[in-house]
Backbone as numpy.savetxt, mean C-alpha at the origin, in Angstrom:
# Nx Ny Nz CAx CAy CAz Cx Cy Cz
-24.93 22.44 34.86 -24.42 21.87 33.61 -22.95 21.50 33.79
-22.56 20.35 33.28 -21.18 19.91 33.43 -20.25 20.76 32.58
-19.06 21.05 33.15 -18.08 21.84 32.42 -17.07 20.96 31.68
-17.24 19.63 31.79 -16.32 18.71 31.14 -16.55 18.75 29.63
-15.49 18.97 28.88 -15.60 19.05 27.44 -15.60 17.66 26.82
-16.32 17.53 25.69 -16.31 16.27 24.96 -14.99 16.10 24.24
-14.68 14.86 23.88 -13.42 14.58 23.19 -13.30 15.36 21.88
-14.36 15.44 21.04 -14.23 16.22 19.81 -13.94 17.68 20.08
-14.57 18.29 21.12 -14.33 19.70 21.44 -12.89 19.91 21.89
-12.41 19.02 22.75 -11.02 19.13 23.22 -10.06 19.01 22.04
-10.34 18.09 21.13 -9.47 17.92 19.97 -9.46 19.16 19.10
-10.63 19.79 18.95 -10.71 21.03 18.16 -9.90 22.14 18.84
-10.03 22.27 20.17 -9.27 23.27 20.90 -7.77 23.02 20.76
-7.39 21.77 20.86 -5.98 21.39 20.75 -5.43 21.79 19.38
-6.20 21.51 18.35 -5.78 21.84 16.99 -5.71 23.35 16.81
-6.66 24.06 17.40 -6.69 25.52 17.29 -5.44 26.14 17.94
-5.07 25.64 19.12 -3.88 26.15 19.80 -2.62 25.91 18.98
-2.55 24.78 18.28 -1.39 24.46 17.46 -1.29 25.36 16.23
-2.43 25.92 15.80 -2.44 26.76 14.61 -2.01 28.20 14.89
-2.02 28.59 16.16 -1.74 29.99 16.49 -0.26 30.31 16.30
0.06 31.46 15.67 1.46 31.86 15.50 2.06 32.37 16.80
3.37 32.58 16.80 4.06 32.99 18.03 4.34 34.49 18.07
3.82 35.23 17.11 4.06 36.69 17.12 2.90 37.43 16.47
2.84 38.73 16.73 1.85 39.60 16.10 2.16 39.72 14.60
1.18 40.00 13.74 -0.19 40.42 14.10 -1.13 39.27 14.40
-0.64 38.03 14.33 -1.48 36.90 14.70 -2.32 36.38 13.55
-3.16 35.42 13.86 -4.04 34.78 12.87 -5.47 35.21 13.09
-6.16 35.52 12.02 -7.55 35.95 12.12 -8.46 34.74 12.31
-9.58 34.98 12.96 -10.54 33.90 13.21 -11.02 33.29 11.90
-11.17 34.12 10.86 -11.65 33.60 9.57 -10.66 32.60 9.00
-9.37 32.95 9.07 -8.36 32.05 8.54 -8.22 30.79 9.40
-8.33 30.94 10.70 -8.27 29.77 11.59 -9.43 28.84 11.33
-10.61 29.41 11.06 -11.79 28.60 10.74 -11.55 27.77 9.49
-10.98 28.41 8.46 -10.70 27.70 7.21 -9.70 26.57 7.43
-8.68 26.83 8.24 -7.67 25.81 8.52 -8.25 24.63 9.28
-9.12 24.91 10.24 -9.77 23.83 10.97 -10.67 23.01 10.05
-11.36 23.67 9.16 -12.22 22.95 8.21 -11.39 22.09 7.28
-10.20 22.58 6.87 -9.30 21.77 6.05 -8.85 20.52 6.77
-8.81 20.60 8.10 -8.40 19.45 8.91 -9.56 18.56 9.30
-10.73 18.83 8.75 -11.86 17.94 8.92 -12.87 18.32 9.97
-12.71 19.50 10.59 -13.65 19.92 11.64 -14.81 20.70 11.03
-16.01 20.43 11.51 -17.18 21.20 11.13 -17.33 22.33 12.14
-17.01 23.57 11.72 -16.93 24.67 12.66 -17.27 25.98 11.95
-17.81 26.95 12.69 -18.09 28.27 12.14 -17.12 29.29 12.71
-17.06 30.46 12.07 -16.18 31.53 12.54 -16.60 31.97 13.94
-17.89 32.00 14.19 -18.37 32.42 15.52 -17.92 31.42 16.59
-17.94 30.14 16.28 -17.48 29.12 17.23 -16.00 29.30 17.53
-15.20 29.58 16.49 -13.77 29.78 16.69 -13.53 31.01 17.56
-14.28 32.06 17.35 -14.12 33.27 18.17 -14.43 32.98 19.63
-15.47 32.20 19.87 -15.80 31.83 21.26 -14.71 30.96 21.85
-14.20 30.03 21.06 -13.11 29.16 21.53 -11.89 29.99 21.93
-11.54 30.95 21.10 -10.36 31.78 21.38 -10.54 32.60 22.65
-11.73 33.15 22.84 -11.99 33.92 24.06 -11.87 33.03 25.28
-12.42 31.82 25.21 -12.37 30.89 26.33 -10.93 30.44 26.60
-10.19 30.08 25.53 -8.83 29.58 25.68 -7.88 30.66 26.19
-8.15 31.92 25.87 -7.28 33.01 26.34 -7.35 33.17 27.85
-8.40 32.61 28.48 -8.49 32.65 29.93 -7.70 31.54 30.58
-7.21 30.58 29.77 -6.47 29.44 30.30 -5.00 29.47 29.86
-4.78 29.86 28.60 -3.44 29.87 28.03 -2.99 31.32 27.78
-1.68 31.55 27.70 -1.16 32.91 27.48 -1.33 33.35 26.02
-2.56 33.62 25.65 -2.86 34.07 24.30 -3.06 35.57 24.28
-2.73 36.19 23.15 -2.87 37.63 23.00 -3.72 37.92 21.77
-4.62 38.91 21.89 -5.43 39.34 20.77 -4.95 40.70 20.30
-4.58 40.80 19.05 -4.13 42.06 18.47 -5.37 42.86 18.06
-5.84 43.70 18.96 -7.09 44.43 18.74 -6.86 45.88 18.32
-5.67 46.15 17.76 -5.39 47.52 17.33 -6.12 47.86 16.04
-6.56 46.90 15.39 -7.33 47.11 14.16 -8.11 45.86 13.84
-9.04 45.97 12.93 -9.83 44.80 12.53 -9.35 44.31 11.17
-9.44 43.01 10.92 -9.89 41.98 11.85 -8.82 41.68 12.90
-9.27 41.18 14.05 -8.38 40.88 15.16 -7.51 39.66 14.80
-6.28 39.69 15.33 -5.39 38.56 15.15 -5.01 37.95 16.49
-4.95 36.63 16.55 -4.64 35.91 17.79 -3.28 35.24 17.67
-2.51 35.29 18.77 -1.18 34.69 18.77 -0.77 34.41 20.22
0.29 33.58 20.33 0.85 33.30 21.64 1.63 34.51 22.14
1.57 34.78 23.44 2.37 35.86 24.02 3.85 35.56 23.83
4.66 36.58 23.84 6.08 36.45 23.56 6.74 35.40 24.45
7.49 34.46 23.78 8.27 33.41 24.45 7.40 32.43 25.24
6.11 32.33 24.87 5.26 31.38 25.59 4.56 30.40 24.65
4.93 30.40 23.35 4.30 29.43 22.45 4.68 28.02 22.90
3.76 27.10 22.73 3.95 25.74 23.21 4.12 24.77 22.07
5.04 23.81 22.24 5.16 22.72 21.29 4.18 21.63 21.71
2.97 21.74 21.25 1.90 20.84 21.70 2.01 19.49 21.02
2.00 18.41 21.79 2.01 17.09 21.18 0.65 16.81 20.55
0.65 15.83 19.68 -0.61 15.46 19.05 -0.41 15.30 17.56
-1.44 14.85 16.88 -1.38 14.65 15.43 -2.62 15.25 14.81
-2.48 15.67 13.55 -3.62 16.22 12.83 -4.50 15.09 12.33
-5.67 15.47 11.85 -6.59 14.47 11.31 -5.96 13.75 10.13
-5.28 14.50 9.23 -4.65 13.88 8.08 -3.52 12.94 8.50
-2.78 13.34 9.55 -1.74 12.44 10.08 -2.35 11.14 10.58
-3.49 11.26 11.29 -4.15 10.08 11.84 -4.61 9.14 10.73
-5.19 9.71 9.66 -5.64 8.90 8.53 -4.46 8.21 7.87
-3.36 8.95 7.67 -2.18 8.38 7.03 -1.59 7.25 7.86
-1.52 7.45 9.17 -0.95 6.43 10.05 -1.78 5.16 10.05
-3.09 5.29 9.99 -3.95 4.11 9.94 -3.70 3.32 8.66
-3.54 4.02 7.53 -3.24 3.34 6.27 -1.88 2.66 6.31
-0.90 3.33 6.91 0.44 2.76 7.04 0.40 1.48 7.86
-0.31 1.53 8.96 -0.39 0.37 9.86 -1.00 -0.82 9.14
-2.01 -0.57 8.31 -2.71 -1.65 7.62 -1.88 -2.29 6.51
-0.99 -1.51 5.89 -0.35 -1.98 4.67 1.11 -2.41 4.80
1.78 -2.06 5.89 3.22 -2.25 5.95 3.70 -3.36 6.87
2.81 -4.14 7.45 3.24 -5.12 8.46 4.23 -6.12 7.89
4.05 -6.54 6.63 4.91 -7.58 6.07 6.19 -7.03 5.46
6.21 -5.74 5.12 7.37 -5.22 4.40 8.23 -4.27 5.22
7.82 -3.94 6.44 8.63 -3.09 7.32 8.98 -3.90 8.56
10.26 -3.96 8.93 10.66 -4.75 10.11 9.90 -4.33 11.36
9.56 -5.32 12.18 8.82 -5.05 13.42 9.58 -4.08 14.31
10.93 -4.21 14.31 11.73 -3.32 15.15 11.60 -1.87 14.72
11.34 -1.64 13.43 11.18 -0.27 12.93 9.77 0.25 13.16
8.80 -0.66 13.18 7.42 -0.26 13.43 7.14 -0.06 14.92
7.92 -0.72 15.78 7.66 -0.67 17.22 7.60 0.76 17.76
8.53 1.67 17.37 8.43 3.04 17.89 7.16 3.77 17.47
6.50 3.25 16.44 5.28 3.91 15.95 4.02 3.38 16.63
4.16 2.38 17.50 2.98 1.77 18.12 2.12 2.80 18.84
2.77 3.68 19.60 2.00 4.68 20.33 1.33 5.66 19.38
2.01 5.96 18.26 1.41 6.86 17.27 0.23 6.20 16.57
0.34 4.90 16.30 -0.79 4.18 15.71 -1.99 4.23 16.66
-1.73 4.00 17.95 -2.81 4.05 18.94 -3.39 5.45 19.03
-2.53 6.46 18.99 -2.99 7.84 19.05 -3.87 8.16 17.83
-3.46 7.68 16.66 -4.24 7.91 15.45 -5.61 7.24 15.55
-5.61 6.00 16.05 -6.88 5.27 16.22 -7.81 6.01 17.17
-7.26 6.45 18.30 -8.08 7.15 19.30 -8.61 8.47 18.76
-7.77 9.17 17.99 -8.20 10.47 17.46 -9.36 10.29 16.48
-9.25 9.33 15.58 -10.30 9.10 14.60 -11.60 8.67 15.28
-11.47 7.86 16.32 -12.66 7.41 17.06 -13.31 8.59 17.77
-12.49 9.48 18.35 -13.03 10.62 19.10 -13.70 11.63 18.17
-13.19 11.73 16.93 -13.68 12.76 16.02 -14.77 12.28 15.07
-15.17 11.03 15.17 -16.05 10.48 14.16 -17.40 11.19 14.07
-17.84 11.83 15.16 -19.10 12.55 15.12 -18.91 14.04 14.81
-17.76 14.60 15.17 -17.54 16.03 15.05 -16.87 16.42 13.73
-16.05 15.54 13.17 -15.31 15.84 11.95 -15.62 14.79 10.89
-16.32 15.16 9.82 -16.68 14.19 8.78 -15.47 13.47 8.19
-14.32 14.18 8.14 -13.13 13.56 7.57 -12.63 12.36 8.35
-13.01 12.25 9.62 -12.55 11.13 10.44 -13.11 9.80 9.94
-14.21 9.86 9.19 -14.83 8.65 8.66 -14.32 8.30 7.27
-13.25 8.99 6.83 -12.76 8.80 5.47 -12.38 7.35 5.18
-11.76 6.67 6.15 -11.32 5.30 5.91 -12.49 4.34 5.74
-13.70 4.76 6.15 -14.88 3.95 5.93 -15.48 4.22 4.56
-14.87 5.15 3.81 -15.43 5.55 2.51 -14.49 5.26 1.34
-13.31 4.76 1.62 -12.35 4.43 0.56 -11.76 3.05 0.84
-11.30 2.39 -0.22 -10.69 1.07 -0.06 -9.81 0.78 -1.27
-8.82 -0.07 -1.07 -8.00 -0.58 -2.15 -8.23 -2.08 -2.22
-8.64 -2.57 -3.38 -8.91 -4.00 -3.55 -8.07 -4.52 -4.71
-7.72 -5.78 -4.64 -6.94 -6.40 -5.69 -7.87 -6.91 -6.79
-7.47 -6.78 -8.07 -8.28 -7.34 -9.14 -8.25 -8.86 -9.09
-9.24 -9.47 -9.69 -9.28 -10.92 -9.72 -9.97 -11.51 -8.50
-9.84 -12.83 -8.37 -10.50 -13.56 -7.30 -9.93 -13.14 -5.94
-10.81 -12.80 -5.01 -10.38 -12.41 -3.67 -9.94 -13.65 -2.89
-8.70 -13.65 -2.43 -8.16 -14.78 -1.67 -7.79 -14.32 -0.28
-8.02 -15.18 0.70 -7.64 -14.85 2.06 -6.12 -14.91 2.20
-5.51 -13.98 2.92 -4.05 -14.00 3.06 -3.60 -15.23 3.84
-2.50 -15.86 3.43 -1.98 -17.01 4.16 -1.39 -16.58 5.50
-1.37 -17.48 6.44 -0.80 -17.18 7.75 0.72 -17.21 7.71
1.35 -16.18 8.29 2.81 -16.12 8.38 3.19 -15.99 9.85
4.04 -16.90 10.31 4.47 -16.88 11.70 5.16 -15.56 12.02
4.73 -14.88 13.08 5.24 -13.55 13.41 6.72 -13.59 13.77
7.16 -14.61 14.50 8.57 -14.71 14.89 9.44 -14.96 13.67
8.97 -15.83 12.78 9.69 -16.13 11.56 9.81 -14.87 10.70
8.69 -14.13 10.57 8.68 -12.90 9.78 9.68 -11.89 10.35
9.73 -11.77 11.68 10.64 -10.82 12.31 12.10 -11.18 12.02
12.40 -12.47 12.00 13.77 -12.91 11.71 14.16 -12.58 10.27
13.24 -12.78 9.35 13.50 -12.47 7.94 13.71 -10.98 7.76
12.84 -10.18 8.39 12.99 -8.73 8.29 14.30 -8.25 8.90
14.69 -8.87 10.03 15.93 -8.50 10.70 17.14 -8.82 9.82
17.10 -9.98 9.17 18.21 -10.36 8.28 18.32 -9.38 7.11
17.19 -8.99 6.56 17.18 -8.05 5.45 17.67 -6.68 5.90
17.23 -6.26 7.08 17.62 -4.95 7.61 19.13 -4.89 7.88
19.68 -5.97 8.44 21.09 -5.98 8.85 22.02 -6.57 7.79
21.45 -6.97 6.63 22.24 -7.58 5.56 22.99 -8.81 6.06
22.24 -9.72 6.70 22.80 -10.97 7.19 22.20 -12.15 6.42
22.96 -13.24 6.34 22.45 -14.44 5.69 21.45 -15.16 6.59
20.66 -16.04 5.98 19.66 -16.83 6.70 19.85 -18.30 6.38
19.76 -19.14 7.40 19.60 -20.58 7.20 18.11 -20.87 7.26
17.58 -21.48 6.21 16.14 -21.64 6.12 15.73 -23.06 5.75
14.60 -23.46 6.29 13.90 -24.67 5.88 12.67 -24.21 5.10
12.61 -24.60 3.82 11.56 -24.08 2.94 10.83 -25.22 2.26
9.49 -25.16 2.29 8.66 -26.19 1.67 8.18 -25.71 0.31
8.79 -26.23 -0.73 8.35 -25.92 -2.09 7.09 -26.72 -2.41
6.16 -26.16 -3.19 4.95 -26.91 -3.54 5.25 -28.14 -4.39
6.48 -28.22 -4.92 6.84 -29.37 -5.77 7.59 -30.45 -5.01
7.75 -30.30 -3.69 8.48 -31.29 -2.90 7.61 -31.79 -1.75
7.95 -32.96 -1.25 7.19 -33.58 -0.16 7.75 -33.25 1.21
8.92 -32.64 1.25 9.55 -32.30 2.53 10.30 -30.99 2.36
10.52 -30.28 3.48 11.27 -29.02 3.39 12.71 -29.26 2.95
13.27 -28.27 2.27 14.67 -28.32 1.87 15.43 -27.22 2.59
16.72 -27.46 2.81 17.56 -26.50 3.52 18.26 -25.58 2.53
18.28 -24.28 2.87 18.94 -23.28 2.02 19.72 -22.31 2.90
20.86 -21.83 2.39 21.54 -20.66 2.96 21.21 -19.51 1.99
20.53 -18.48 2.51 19.99 -17.43 1.66 20.68 -16.09 1.89
20.79 -15.32 0.82 21.18 -13.91 0.88 19.91 -13.08 0.64
19.29 -12.55 1.69 18.05 -11.78 1.50 18.32 -10.49 0.71
17.44 -10.19 -0.26 17.62 -9.01 -1.10 16.45 -8.03 -0.99
15.23 -8.54 -0.81 14.07 -7.63 -0.78 12.84 -8.38 -0.30
11.86 -7.63 0.18 10.53 -8.15 0.49 9.54 -7.48 -0.44
8.63 -8.27 -0.99 7.63 -7.75 -1.93 6.26 -8.29 -1.55
5.30 -7.39 -1.45 3.91 -7.78 -1.21 3.20 -7.81 -2.55
2.61 -8.95 -2.90 1.86 -9.08 -4.15 0.48 -9.62 -3.83
-0.50 -8.71 -3.80 -1.83 -9.13 -3.41 -1.83 -9.63 -1.98
-2.37 -10.82 -1.76 -2.46 -11.38 -0.42 -1.19 -12.11 0.01
-0.23 -12.24 -0.89 0.95 -13.07 -0.63 2.20 -12.20 -0.56
3.09 -12.51 0.41 4.35 -11.80 0.56 5.50 -12.70 0.13
6.50 -12.09 -0.49 7.64 -12.83 -1.03 8.95 -12.28 -0.49
9.89 -13.19 -0.21 11.27 -12.81 0.05 12.04 -13.04 -1.25
12.69 -12.00 -1.74 13.58 -12.14 -2.89 14.97 -12.39 -2.34
15.57 -13.50 -2.72 16.87 -13.87 -2.16 17.62 -14.76 -3.14
18.94 -14.83 -2.96 19.75 -15.77 -3.72 20.18 -16.89 -2.81
20.39 -18.07 -3.39 20.82 -19.25 -2.63 22.33 -19.41 -2.76
23.00 -19.45 -1.64 24.45 -19.67 -1.63 24.73 -21.03 -2.27
25.67 -21.15 -3.24 26.69 -20.15 -3.64 26.29 -19.36 -4.88
25.03 -19.40 -5.28 24.61 -18.73 -6.51 24.18 -17.29 -6.21
24.02 -16.50 -7.29 23.72 -15.09 -7.11 22.42 -14.64 -7.80
21.76 -15.55 -8.51 20.52 -15.18 -9.19 19.41 -14.98 -8.17
18.67 -13.88 -8.25 17.56 -13.66 -7.30 16.39 -14.60 -7.59
15.88 -15.20 -6.52 14.74 -16.13 -6.62 13.62 -15.63 -5.72
12.40 -16.12 -5.97 11.23 -15.75 -5.16 10.93 -16.86 -4.15
10.76 -16.48 -2.88 10.37 -17.42 -1.83 9.11 -16.89 -1.16
8.06 -17.69 -1.14 6.81 -17.29 -0.51 6.98 -17.37 1.00
6.65 -16.29 1.71 6.93 -16.24 3.15 6.23 -17.36 3.93
4.99 -17.66 3.59 4.27 -18.63 4.41 4.75 -20.07 4.17
5.67 -20.29 3.25 6.19 -21.64 3.01 7.49 -21.90 3.77
8.02 -20.88 4.45 9.18 -21.11 5.30 8.74 -21.87 6.54
9.47 -22.91 6.88 9.18 -23.70 8.07 10.04 -23.26 9.25
11.24 -22.77 8.98 12.10 -22.23 10.03 13.15 -21.34 9.37
13.61 -20.36 10.11 14.72 -19.51 9.64 15.61 -19.20 10.82
16.90 -19.10 10.57 17.87 -18.76 11.61 18.79 -17.67 11.08
18.89 -16.60 11.83 19.75 -15.49 11.45 21.21 -15.90 11.62
22.02 -15.66 10.59 23.44 -16.04 10.62 24.32 -14.82 10.92
25.54 -15.09 11.33 26.50 -14.01 11.57 27.12 -13.51 10.27
27.13 -14.37 9.24 27.77 -14.00 7.99 26.99 -12.91 7.26
27.74 -11.98 6.68 27.12 -10.89 5.93 26.52 -11.43 4.63
25.36 -10.93 4.30 24.72 -11.32 3.05 25.48 -10.75 1.86
25.52 -11.52 0.78 26.17 -11.07 -0.45 25.09 -10.45 -1.34
25.22 -9.16 -1.56 24.22 -8.43 -2.35 24.85 -8.01 -3.67
24.39 -8.57 -4.79 24.98 -8.21 -6.09 24.93 -6.71 -6.33
26.02 -6.15 -6.82 26.09 -4.70 -7.04 25.08 -4.24 -8.07
24.70 -5.14 -8.99 23.78 -4.73 -10.05 22.31 -5.01 -9.72
22.03 -5.50 -8.48 20.63 -5.76 -8.13 19.97 -4.48 -7.65
18.92 -4.08 -8.33 18.08 -2.96 -7.93 16.64 -3.43 -7.97
15.95 -3.28 -6.88 14.60 -3.83 -6.76 13.68 -3.31 -7.85
13.71 -2.00 -8.12 12.80 -1.45 -9.13 13.08 -2.02 -10.51
14.35 -2.25 -10.84 14.69 -2.87 -12.12 14.20 -4.32 -12.15
14.36 -5.00 -11.05 13.91 -6.39 -10.94 12.40 -6.49 -11.20
11.64 -5.57 -10.60 10.19 -5.57 -10.80 9.82 -5.16 -12.23
10.54 -4.16 -12.76 10.24 -3.68 -14.11 10.50 -4.74 -15.17
11.37 -5.69 -14.86 11.68 -6.77 -15.80 10.71 -7.94 -15.71
9.61 -7.75 -14.99 8.54 -8.74 -14.99 8.67 -9.87 -14.00
9.58 -9.74 -13.03 9.81 -10.85 -12.10 8.56 -11.22 -11.33
7.77 -10.22 -10.88 6.58 -10.54 -10.10 5.37 -10.85 -10.98
5.60 -10.88 -12.29 4.61 -11.45 -13.20 4.99 -12.90 -13.51
5.97 -13.41 -12.73 6.47 -14.79 -12.85 7.00 -15.04 -14.26
7.75 -14.04 -14.73 8.40 -14.11 -16.03 9.90 -14.19 -15.81
10.58 -14.80 -16.75 12.05 -14.84 -16.71 12.65 -13.64 -17.42
11.81 -12.64 -17.72 12.30 -11.42 -18.36 12.14 -11.41 -19.86
11.67 -12.53 -20.45 11.51 -12.58 -21.91 10.27 -11.79 -22.33
10.43 -10.90 -23.28 9.32 -10.15 -23.82 8.94 -10.70 -25.19
7.65 -10.76 -25.46 7.16 -11.28 -26.74 6.18 -10.28 -27.33
5.98 -10.39 -28.64 4.97 -9.58 -29.33 3.70 -10.42 -29.42
2.75 -10.10 -28.57 1.47 -10.81 -28.55 0.57 -10.27 -29.65
0.00 -11.19 -30.43 -1.01 -10.85 -31.44 -2.24 -11.70 -31.16
-3.39 -11.05 -31.15 -4.62 -11.77 -30.82 -5.82 -11.08 -31.43
-6.90 -11.82 -31.54 -8.19 -11.26 -31.95 -9.04 -11.11 -30.70
-9.53 -9.91 -30.45 -10.33 -9.65 -29.25 -11.70 -9.12 -29.66
-12.66 -9.35 -28.75 -14.04 -8.97 -29.08 -14.79 -8.63 -27.79
-15.98 -8.06 -27.96 -16.87 -7.81 -26.83 -16.34 -6.77 -25.85
-16.70 -6.95 -24.59 -16.34 -5.99 -23.55 -14.83 -5.89 -23.32
-14.09 -6.93 -23.71 -12.64 -6.91 -23.53 -12.01 -5.78 -24.34
-12.61 -5.45 -25.50 -12.09 -4.36 -26.31 -12.12 -3.05 -25.53
-13.26 -2.76 -24.90 -13.39 -1.54 -24.11 -12.43 -1.53 -22.94
-12.29 -2.68 -22.27 -11.38 -2.78 -21.13 -9.95 -2.46 -21.55
-9.51 -3.01 -22.70 -8.15 -2.79 -23.16 -7.94 -1.37 -23.67
-8.98 -0.75 -24.20 -8.86 0.65 -24.60 -8.66 1.55 -23.38
-9.28 1.17 -22.26 -9.17 1.96 -21.04 -7.90 1.65 -20.26
-7.51 0.38 -20.24 -6.32 -0.06 -19.50 -5.46 -0.93 -20.41
-4.60 -0.33 -21.23 -3.81 -1.09 -22.21 -2.86 -2.09 -21.56
-2.51 -3.11 -22.33 -1.55 -4.11 -21.87 -0.13 -3.57 -21.84
0.18 -2.63 -22.72 1.53 -2.07 -22.80 1.46 -0.70 -23.48
2.59 0.02 -23.43 2.63 1.35 -24.04 2.53 1.28 -25.56
2.96 0.16 -26.15 2.93 0.07 -27.61 1.71 -0.71 -28.13
0.74 -0.97 -27.27 -0.43 -1.74 -27.68 -1.23 -1.02 -28.77
-1.70 -1.80 -29.74 -2.58 -1.26 -30.78 -3.81 -2.16 -30.92
-4.92 -1.55 -31.31 -6.16 -2.27 -31.59 -6.67 -1.81 -32.95
-6.71 -2.74 -33.91 -7.18 -2.39 -35.25 -8.45 -3.18 -35.55
-9.51 -2.50 -36.00 -10.81 -3.17 -36.19 -10.82 -4.13 -37.38
-11.51 -5.25 -37.18 -11.84 -6.18 -38.24 -13.25 -5.85 -38.73
-13.62 -6.34 -39.92 -14.99 -6.09 -40.43 -16.10 -6.69 -39.56
-15.77 -7.74 -38.79 -16.82 -8.42 -37.99 -16.98 -7.82 -36.60
-16.47 -6.60 -36.38 -16.58 -5.87 -35.11 -15.62 -6.38 -34.04
-14.77 -7.33 -34.40 -13.70 -7.70 -33.48 -12.48 -6.84 -33.81
-11.39 -7.00 -33.02 -10.20 -6.18 -33.20 -8.96 -7.05 -33.18
-7.93 -6.60 -33.90 -6.64 -7.28 -33.85 -5.76 -6.54 -32.85
-5.33 -7.26 -31.85 -4.49 -6.71 -30.78 -3.04 -7.05 -31.04
-2.16 -6.06 -30.86 -0.72 -6.32 -30.81 -0.17 -5.57 -29.60
0.73 -6.22 -28.85 1.31 -5.61 -27.65 2.56 -6.36 -27.25
3.56 -5.63 -26.77 4.77 -6.25 -26.24 4.55 -6.53 -24.75
4.62 -7.81 -24.37 4.32 -8.21 -22.99 5.38 -9.20 -22.50
5.43 -9.38 -21.18 6.33 -10.38 -20.61 5.70 -11.76 -20.73
6.48 -12.70 -21.21 6.03 -14.09 -21.27 6.18 -14.72 -19.90
5.15 -15.45 -19.46 5.24 -16.09 -18.15 3.88 -16.53 -17.66
3.86 -16.98 -16.41 2.65 -17.55 -15.83 1.53 -16.52 -15.77
1.86 -15.26 -15.40 0.83 -14.24 -15.27 0.12 -14.02 -16.60
0.87 -13.98 -17.70 0.27 -13.84 -19.03 -0.61 -15.03 -19.35
-0.13 -16.23 -19.07 -0.92 -17.43 -19.37 -2.24 -17.43 -18.61
-2.18 -17.07 -17.33 -3.41 -17.03 -16.53 -4.40 -16.01 -17.08
-3.88 -14.84 -17.50 -4.76 -13.80 -18.04 -5.40 -14.26 -19.35
-4.63 -14.91 -20.20 -5.17 -15.39 -21.47 -6.26 -16.44 -21.25
-6.05 -17.33 -20.27 -7.08 -18.34 -19.97 -8.34 -17.68 -19.44
-8.16 -16.65 -18.61 -9.31 -15.97 -18.04 -10.12 -15.25 -19.12
-9.44 -14.77 -20.18 -10.11 -14.02 -21.24 -10.38 -14.89 -22.46
-10.33 -16.20 -22.33 -10.38 -17.09 -23.49 -11.68 -16.99 -24.29
-12.78 -16.59 -23.66 -14.04 -16.48 -24.41 -14.10 -15.19 -25.23
-13.19 -14.24 -24.96 -13.19 -12.96 -25.67 -11.90 -12.71 -26.43
-10.96 -13.66 -26.39 -9.64 -13.44 -26.99 -9.13 -14.74 -27.60
-8.60 -14.64 -28.82 -7.98 -15.77 -29.49 -6.56 -15.41 -29.85
-5.59 -16.16 -29.33 -4.18 -15.88 -29.60 -3.86 -16.26 -31.04
-3.18 -15.35 -31.74 -2.73 -15.61 -33.11 -1.25 -15.92 -33.12
-0.46 -15.15 -32.38 0.99 -15.35 -32.32 1.50 -14.84 -30.97
2.66 -15.39 -30.53 3.53 -16.39 -31.16 2.86 -17.76 -31.26
3.32 -18.57 -32.18 2.72 -19.88 -32.40 2.85 -20.77 -31.17
4.00 -20.69 -30.47 4.21 -21.52 -29.29 3.21 -21.18 -28.19
2.91 -19.89 -28.03 1.93 -19.47 -27.03 0.53 -19.92 -27.44
0.21 -19.81 -28.71 -1.10 -20.26 -29.20 -1.30 -21.75 -28.93
-0.25 -22.54 -29.20 -0.35 -23.99 -28.96 -0.51 -24.29 -27.48
0.18 -23.55 -26.64 0.08 -23.77 -25.19 -1.34 -23.48 -24.70
-1.94 -22.42 -25.20 -3.31 -22.08 -24.81 -4.28 -23.15 -25.31
-4.10 -23.61 -26.53 -4.99 -24.64 -27.09 -4.93 -25.91 -26.25
-3.72 -26.32 -25.84 -3.57 -27.53 -25.03 -4.28 -27.39 -23.69
-4.14 -26.22 -23.07 -4.79 -26.01 -21.77 -6.31 -25.99 -21.89
-6.80 -25.35 -22.92 -8.25 -25.32 -23.13 -8.79 -26.71 -23.44
-8.03 -27.48 -24.23 -8.46 -28.86 -24.56 -8.48 -29.73 -23.31
-7.46 -29.56 -22.47 -7.43 -30.34 -21.23 -8.58 -29.97 -20.32
-8.88 -28.66 -20.25 -10.01 -28.23 -19.42 -11.32 -28.79 -19.95
-11.49 -28.80 -21.27 -12.71 -29.35 -21.86 -12.84 -30.84 -21.56
-11.73 -31.57 -21.63 -11.76 -33.00 -21.33 -12.17 -33.25 -19.88
-11.66 -32.43 -18.98 -12.00 -32.60 -17.57 -13.48 -32.32 -17.32
-14.02 -31.31 -17.99 -15.45 -31.02 -17.83 -16.30 -32.13 -18.42
-15.87 -32.67 -19.55 -16.66 -33.74 -20.19 -16.62 -35.03 -19.40
-15.52 -35.24 -18.64 -15.41 -36.48 -17.85 -16.06 -36.36 -16.48
-16.48 -35.14 -16.11 -17.09 -34.94 -14.80 -18.56 -35.35 -14.84
-18.96 -36.17 -13.88 -20.35 -36.64 -13.83 -21.22 -35.54 -13.23
């Protein structure tokens, strides 16, 4: 019979050695078993006891057998700083790798490349021995609304933008706005990177102005890192910027939305309110009157259009008229389609 251990067995032994304390009275097999199970290994106390007996013939391990239950520990001054990562570390690193490519500079992620590979290899090796290794196949984060494929972003261009943001340097950029036929030149002060669904944005101000603007990463045609230091407004804080509705494509104006809602939308809003001050008051016809303070902007308009069969805007009057015009235009287009 071959004495070569399988990858899951070696990983379990490695984890077990890392759990052992460096002094008496040591760790009991029962407690070590529980710790291994917390780390995703399917193992019994008897298996751990056999592992410890076997490993004590290879490593300087000591069993405190002066009383029961026995405790296991490293011999004095021989504990080892064993390299490696736990199952939870491996799962976390895989999630980090998947989600941070656009918002963390490549130069900062580069030192983690070996750790990402180590995490991948560990999960692959443990997929049969530790049920927790398959966790990433059992959970997912999805964006609400229509699923869109992410746009392509040039890796070199992205690295330059991240480097400028990291070093607080200005950028010379060629940017293609959807409203223009050719790229325009800008000198930018990078302020932040934001991932919104499938699309990534650079928040920056255009020299000589200081107002933060949104630039879609995949619309940059070229960028050049400048020697000049970026001008960062003292009052700019990313969390405040987001809280003021910027990524809802609002200019920060808040309005009191009043509407009549009906059907399944009522249940949806009861479960996930539009705002902290939202109220729903029943009408006699089983519909409800909605009131909520929301940011005015494109995101609100899109949501209202999407819910138009279950929601009728009452106020503000300007918003109601805007929705009516869009619905009328949509109806005209459908009626003119052969």
